Coordinates of C-alpha atoms and ligand atoms in Angstrom, one line a residue:
M349 CA -106.6 32.0 -33.1
N350 CA -105.4 33.7 -36.3
N351 CA -103.9 30.9 -38.3
T352 CA -102.8 31.7 -41.8
N353 CA -101.3 28.4 -43.0
D354 CA -103.0 25.1 -43.8
F355 CA -102.0 23.5 -40.6
G356 CA -103.3 26.4 -38.5
A357 CA -106.5 26.2 -40.5
I358 CA -107.0 22.5 -39.8
L359 CA -106.5 23.2 -36.1
D360 CA -109.2 25.8 -36.3
K361 CA -111.5 23.5 -38.2
H362 CA -111.2 20.9 -35.4
Q363 CA -111.3 23.6 -32.7
L364 CA -107.9 22.5 -31.5
Q365 CA -105.4 24.8 -29.8
F366 CA -101.8 24.0 -29.0
D367 CA -101.7 25.4 -25.5
R368 CA -98.4 25.1 -23.8
N369 CA -98.1 23.3 -20.5
N370 CA -95.4 24.0 -18.0
P371 CA -92.4 22.3 -19.7
T372 CA -91.2 19.0 -18.3
T373 CA -88.5 18.2 -20.9
L374 CA -85.6 20.3 -22.2
Q375 CA -84.3 19.0 -25.5
V376 CA -80.8 20.4 -26.0
N377 CA -78.9 20.4 -29.3
L378 CA -75.2 20.1 -28.3
G379 CA -74.1 20.9 -31.9
K380 CA -74.2 19.9 -35.5
L381 CA -70.9 17.9 -35.6
C382 CA -71.5 14.3 -36.5
N383 CA -69.3 11.4 -37.5
Q384 CA -72.0 10.5 -40.1
A385 CA -73.6 12.6 -42.9
C386 CA -76.9 10.7 -43.5
L387 CA -78.8 11.4 -46.7
H388 CA -81.9 12.5 -44.9
C389 CA -80.6 14.3 -41.8
H390 CA -83.0 17.1 -40.8
V391 CA -80.1 18.8 -38.9
D392 CA -77.8 18.8 -42.0
A393 CA -75.2 17.4 -39.6
G394 CA -71.9 16.1 -40.6
P395 CA -68.2 15.7 -39.9
N396 CA -67.4 19.2 -41.2
R397 CA -69.9 21.2 -39.1
T398 CA -68.3 23.3 -36.5
E399 CA -71.3 24.5 -34.5
I400 CA -70.8 23.3 -30.9
M401 CA -72.5 24.3 -27.6
T402 CA -69.9 26.0 -25.4
K403 CA -69.3 25.4 -21.7
E404 CA -70.6 28.9 -21.0
T405 CA -73.9 28.0 -22.6
I406 CA -74.1 24.7 -20.7
D407 CA -73.5 26.6 -17.4
R408 CA -76.3 29.0 -18.2
L409 CA -78.6 26.0 -18.7
L410 CA -77.5 24.5 -15.4
L411 CA -78.3 27.8 -13.7
L412 CA -81.7 28.0 -15.2
I413 CA -82.5 24.4 -14.2
E414 CA -81.9 25.3 -10.6
S415 CA -85.1 27.5 -10.7
S416 CA -87.0 25.2 -13.0
D417 CA -88.1 22.2 -10.9
E418 CA -90.8 21.1 -13.4
I419 CA -88.1 20.1 -15.9
Q420 CA -87.5 16.4 -15.2
T421 CA -85.9 15.2 -18.4
I422 CA -82.9 16.5 -20.4
D423 CA -83.0 15.1 -23.9
V424 CA -79.6 15.5 -25.5
T425 CA -79.3 15.6 -29.3
G426 CA -77.1 16.8 -32.1
G427 CA -75.3 15.9 -34.5
A428 CA -73.7 13.4 -32.4
P429 CA -73.9 15.0 -29.0
E430 CA -71.1 12.7 -27.7
L431 CA -68.6 14.6 -29.9
N432 CA -69.1 17.9 -28.1
P433 CA -66.0 18.1 -25.9
H434 CA -68.2 19.2 -23.0
F435 CA -70.6 16.2 -23.3
K436 CA -69.4 14.4 -20.2
Y437 CA -69.4 17.6 -18.2
F438 CA -73.0 18.2 -19.4
V439 CA -74.2 14.8 -18.4
H440 CA -72.4 14.7 -15.1
E441 CA -73.7 18.1 -14.0
F442 CA -77.3 17.5 -15.0
R443 CA -77.3 14.1 -13.3
K444 CA -76.0 15.9 -10.2
A445 CA -79.0 18.2 -10.5
N446 CA -81.1 15.0 -10.4
K447 CA -82.4 15.1 -13.9
N448 CA -83.2 12.1 -16.2
I449 CA -81.0 12.2 -19.2
I450 CA -81.7 10.8 -22.7
D451 CA -78.8 10.5 -25.1
R452 CA -79.9 10.4 -28.8
C453 CA -77.0 8.3 -30.0
N454 CA -76.2 7.2 -33.6
L455 CA -74.4 4.1 -32.2
T456 CA -71.4 4.3 -34.5
V457 CA -70.0 7.2 -32.5
L458 CA -69.4 4.8 -29.6
L459 CA -66.7 3.2 -31.8
E460 CA -65.0 6.4 -32.8
P461 CA -61.4 7.2 -31.6
E462 CA -61.4 8.8 -28.1
Q463 CA -65.0 7.5 -27.5
E464 CA -64.0 4.1 -26.2
D465 CA -65.2 4.9 -22.7
T466 CA -68.4 6.7 -23.6
A467 CA -70.7 3.6 -23.4
L468 CA -69.4 2.8 -19.9
F469 CA -69.7 6.5 -18.9
L470 CA -73.4 6.4 -20.0
K471 CA -74.1 3.4 -18.0
E472 CA -72.4 4.8 -14.9
H473 CA -74.6 7.9 -15.1
N474 CA -77.7 5.8 -15.8
V475 CA -78.4 7.7 -19.1
Q476 CA -81.2 6.4 -21.2
I477 CA -80.2 5.7 -24.8
I478 CA -82.4 6.3 -27.8
C479 CA -80.4 5.0 -30.8
S480 CA -80.6 4.9 -34.5
L481 CA -81.1 1.6 -36.3
P482 CA -83.3 2.4 -39.3
C483 CA -83.6 -1.2 -40.4
Y484 CA -82.6 -4.7 -39.6
L485 CA -81.3 -5.2 -43.1
E486 CA -77.6 -4.2 -43.8
N487 CA -78.1 -2.9 -47.3
N488 CA -80.9 -0.5 -46.3
V489 CA -79.0 1.0 -43.4
D490 CA -75.8 1.4 -45.4
R491 CA -77.7 3.0 -48.3
Q492 CA -79.1 5.6 -46.0
R493 CA -76.4 6.2 -43.4
G494 CA -73.1 5.2 -45.2
K495 CA -71.1 2.1 -46.0
G496 CA -70.3 0.0 -43.0
V497 CA -72.8 1.7 -40.7
F498 CA -74.9 -1.3 -40.1
S499 CA -72.1 -3.6 -39.0
K500 CA -70.8 -0.9 -36.7
S501 CA -74.3 -0.3 -35.3
V502 CA -74.6 -4.0 -34.5
E503 CA -71.2 -3.9 -32.8
A504 CA -72.3 -0.9 -30.7
L505 CA -75.6 -2.5 -29.8
K506 CA -73.7 -5.6 -28.6
L507 CA -71.4 -3.4 -26.6
L508 CA -74.4 -1.8 -24.9
N509 CA -76.1 -5.1 -24.3
D510 CA -72.9 -6.4 -22.7
L511 CA -73.0 -3.4 -20.3
G512 CA -76.6 -4.4 -19.4
Y513 CA -78.5 -1.9 -21.7
G514 CA -81.8 -3.3 -22.9
K515 CA -81.6 -6.3 -20.6
P516 CA -84.5 -7.1 -18.3
N517 CA -84.3 -5.6 -14.8
S518 CA -81.1 -3.7 -15.5
G519 CA -82.7 -0.3 -15.3
L520 CA -80.6 0.7 -18.3
V521 CA -83.0 1.7 -21.1
L522 CA -82.1 1.1 -24.8
N523 CA -84.7 2.3 -27.3
I524 CA -84.5 2.2 -31.1
V525 CA -85.9 4.7 -33.5
Y526 CA -87.5 3.9 -36.9
N527 CA -88.4 6.4 -39.6
P528 CA -89.7 5.3 -43.1
I529 CA -88.0 6.6 -46.2
G530 CA -89.9 8.3 -49.0
A531 CA -93.5 9.5 -49.1
S532 CA -95.1 7.2 -46.6
L533 CA -96.2 7.1 -42.9
P534 CA -94.5 4.6 -40.4
P535 CA -96.2 1.2 -39.9
D536 CA -97.8 0.3 -36.6
Q537 CA -95.3 0.8 -33.8
M538 CA -96.2 -2.3 -31.8
T539 CA -96.1 -4.6 -34.9
L540 CA -92.8 -3.3 -36.1
E541 CA -91.3 -3.6 -32.6
M542 CA -92.2 -7.3 -32.5
Q543 CA -90.6 -7.7 -35.9
Y544 CA -87.4 -5.9 -34.9
K545 CA -87.1 -7.8 -31.6
S546 CA -87.5 -11.1 -33.3
I547 CA -85.0 -10.5 -36.1
L548 CA -82.4 -8.7 -33.9
L549 CA -82.5 -11.5 -31.3
E550 CA -82.4 -14.4 -33.8
D551 CA -79.8 -13.0 -36.2
Y552 CA -77.6 -10.9 -33.9
D553 CA -78.4 -11.9 -30.3
I554 CA -79.4 -8.2 -29.6
V555 CA -82.1 -7.1 -27.2
F556 CA -83.6 -3.7 -26.6
N557 CA -86.6 -2.1 -24.8
N558 CA -88.9 -0.3 -27.1
L559 CA -89.1 0.7 -30.8
L560 CA -90.2 4.3 -31.4
T561 CA -91.6 5.0 -34.8
M562 CA -91.2 8.6 -36.1
T563 CA -92.6 10.3 -39.2
N564 CA -90.2 12.1 -41.4
I565 CA -90.8 15.8 -41.1
P566 CA -90.7 17.5 -44.5
I567 CA -87.8 19.9 -43.9
K568 CA -84.1 20.2 -44.7
R569 CA -82.4 17.2 -46.4
F570 CA -85.5 15.1 -46.4
K571 CA -87.5 17.9 -48.1
R572 CA -84.8 18.3 -50.7
M573 CA -84.9 14.6 -51.4
L574 CA -88.7 14.7 -51.8
I575 CA -88.5 17.7 -54.1
N576 CA -85.7 16.0 -56.2
D577 CA -87.8 12.9 -56.5
D578 CA -90.9 14.9 -57.4
N579 CA -92.6 13.5 -54.3
Y580 CA -93.0 16.6 -52.1
N581 CA -96.6 17.3 -53.0
K582 CA -97.5 13.7 -52.8
Y583 CA -96.0 13.4 -49.3
M584 CA -97.7 16.6 -48.0
T585 CA -101.1 15.2 -49.4
I586 CA -100.6 12.0 -47.4
L587 CA -99.7 13.9 -44.2
K588 CA -102.8 16.2 -44.6
D589 CA -105.2 13.4 -45.6
N590 CA -104.1 11.5 -42.5
F591 CA -104.5 14.4 -40.0
N592 CA -105.3 12.8 -36.6
P593 CA -106.9 15.2 -34.0
M594 CA -106.0 12.8 -31.2
A595 CA -102.3 12.9 -32.2
A596 CA -102.6 16.7 -32.5
R597 CA -103.8 16.8 -28.9
N598 CA -100.6 15.2 -27.7
V599 CA -97.9 16.9 -29.8
M600 CA -94.6 17.1 -27.9
C601 CA -94.2 20.9 -28.3
R602 CA -96.9 21.3 -25.6
D603 CA -94.5 19.9 -22.9
L604 CA -91.1 20.5 -24.3
I605 CA -88.6 23.3 -24.9
S606 CA -85.9 23.0 -27.4
I607 CA -82.5 24.7 -27.0
G608 CA -80.2 25.5 -30.0
W609 CA -76.4 24.9 -29.7
E610 CA -75.9 28.7 -29.3
G611 CA -78.6 29.1 -26.6
S612 CA -81.7 30.1 -28.6
V613 CA -85.1 28.8 -27.5
Y614 CA -87.5 27.0 -29.8
D615 CA -90.8 25.0 -29.6
C616 CA -89.1 21.8 -30.9
D617 CA -86.1 20.5 -32.8
F618 CA -87.9 21.0 -36.2
N619 CA -88.7 24.6 -35.6
Q620 CA -85.1 25.0 -34.4
M621 CA -83.8 23.7 -37.7
L622 CA -86.1 26.0 -39.6
E623 CA -85.0 28.9 -37.3
I624 CA -88.6 29.6 -36.3
P625 CA -88.1 31.0 -32.7
I626 CA -90.4 30.3 -29.8
G627 CA -93.5 32.5 -30.0
N628 CA -92.1 33.8 -33.3
Q629 CA -89.8 36.1 -31.3
V630 CA -86.1 35.5 -30.9
T631 CA -85.4 34.5 -27.3
T632 CA -82.2 33.1 -25.8
I633 CA -81.5 31.5 -22.4
W634 CA -80.0 34.7 -21.3
D635 CA -83.3 36.5 -21.7
I636 CA -85.2 34.3 -19.2
D637 CA -84.8 33.5 -15.5
N638 CA -86.5 30.1 -15.6
F639 CA -88.3 27.9 -18.1
A640 CA -91.8 28.3 -16.7
E641 CA -91.7 31.9 -18.0
L642 CA -92.0 30.4 -21.5
M643 CA -95.5 29.1 -20.8
I644 CA -97.1 32.3 -22.1
K645 CA -95.3 31.9 -25.5
S646 CA -97.5 30.7 -28.3
I647 CA -96.4 27.6 -30.3
A648 CA -95.3 28.6 -33.8
V649 CA -97.0 26.1 -36.2
N650 CA -96.7 25.7 -39.9
N651 CA -97.2 23.1 -42.5
H652 CA -94.3 20.9 -41.5
C653 CA -96.4 20.2 -38.3
F654 CA -98.6 17.9 -40.4
G655 CA -95.7 15.5 -39.9
C656 CA -96.4 15.3 -36.1
T657 CA -100.1 14.8 -36.5
A658 CA -100.5 12.3 -39.4
G659 CA -101.6 8.7 -38.8
A660 CA -100.6 7.6 -35.3
G661 CA -98.7 10.9 -34.8
S662 CA -95.0 11.4 -34.2
S663 CA -92.8 12.8 -31.5
C664 CA -89.3 12.3 -30.2
G665 CA -90.9 9.6 -27.9
G666 CA -92.5 7.8 -30.9
A667 CA -96.2 7.5 -31.9
L668 CA -98.7 9.7 -30.1
D669 CA -101.9 7.8 -30.7
S670 CA -101.1 4.1 -30.5
G671 CA -104.8 3.2 -30.9
S672 CA -104.9 4.8 -34.3
E673 CA -105.5 2.7 -37.3
K674 CA -104.4 5.3 -39.7
S675 CA -100.8 4.2 -40.0
D676 CA -99.6 2.7 -43.2
S677 CA -99.8 -1.0 -42.5
K678 CA -97.1 -1.9 -45.1
I679 CA -93.7 -2.1 -43.4
Q680 CA -91.0 -0.4 -45.3
P681 CA -87.8 -1.3 -43.5
V682 CA -85.7 1.7 -44.5
A683 CA -85.5 4.7 -42.4
I684 CA -83.8 8.0 -41.5
I685 CA -83.0 8.8 -38.0
N686 CA -81.5 11.5 -35.9
Ligands
LIG1340 S1 -93.2 20.4 -35.8 FE1 -92.8 21.2 -33.7 S2 -94.2 22.9 -33.4 FE2 -95.0 21.6 -35.1 S3 -96.4 20.2 -34.1 FE3 -94.4 19.2 -34.3 S4 -93.4 19.6 -32.3 FE4 -95.1 21.0 -32.5
LIG1341 S1 -79.2 11.7 -38.9 FE1 -78.1 11.6 -37.0 S2 -76.3 10.3 -37.4 FE2 -77.1 10.9 -39.3 S3 -76.0 12.8 -39.9 FE3 -77.9 13.5 -38.8 S4 -77.3 13.7 -36.6 FE4 -75.7 12.4 -37.6

């Protein structure tokens, strides 16, 4: 391996290699349009963004999926993916292709005009929901995500619970994501889950399945915030000092392919936002005949990857090494989410 950055060097030091498996998950960014404009969004999403995946691009993905049996899960993200005018078509067609669908939902979008039937639509298509609730305290959520976001999020969670989401034996999965703010790692995932479950049930009568802790990747708005607060170097030192080889063995880019709103192919959502193409070579979904072809592409790593491998590790599915004791044990109940 010829690694020239600090992250590559630490992989070399531990004799680790990010070999790509045959991808089982396709993470698709339906666009950068969002009804919120959170301070720390790594997508730089917001209400004024116009980038949206077209139906032509969706149809190309559907064609590729026909010859990519190994892809079992379609993980839909944005922005707020539900605001893409083709969102329902997308979900309907991929369900018809017998794929599991995850919707990364910011909750408040379910209360937006013309979205009144979206929650029911998700239930009817048995879509798994991974939603954003960065804290169980109103002030913290509103500070990060905008005034009134917490109360709307609670309303949306109740709506989902009423439909059966998060309820035992319903088969309707409702997971919540937590990211810390500032220059720290997330607390232990299991401990924080118990705390969230207890407070949301007692104070709001809300239930959910699992809490997923995610580390903030030092890119885009979050990186700008760290630099503005003179915390960037401190944060990078924490990430590097807590490098966890076990987490590094399980990074999500080994099993996942990320698709940009315009059809470009990336190793992960973070590389997508940094415009680092898969294998460091621009590739689009019109350049390939199936996703297995991408197995030969190397994974493009750089120093932001320390965010995925620090402490208990981090991925779009939460911690990677739940046995790790390297997480910051102090719970900081403020977060950023996508
Ligand atoms: S940032 Fe992306 S490429 Fe780097 S380790 Fe994480 S998932 Fe892999
Ligand atoms: S973090 Fe999520 S909800 Fe907030 S602006 Fe970004 S995409 Fe929208």
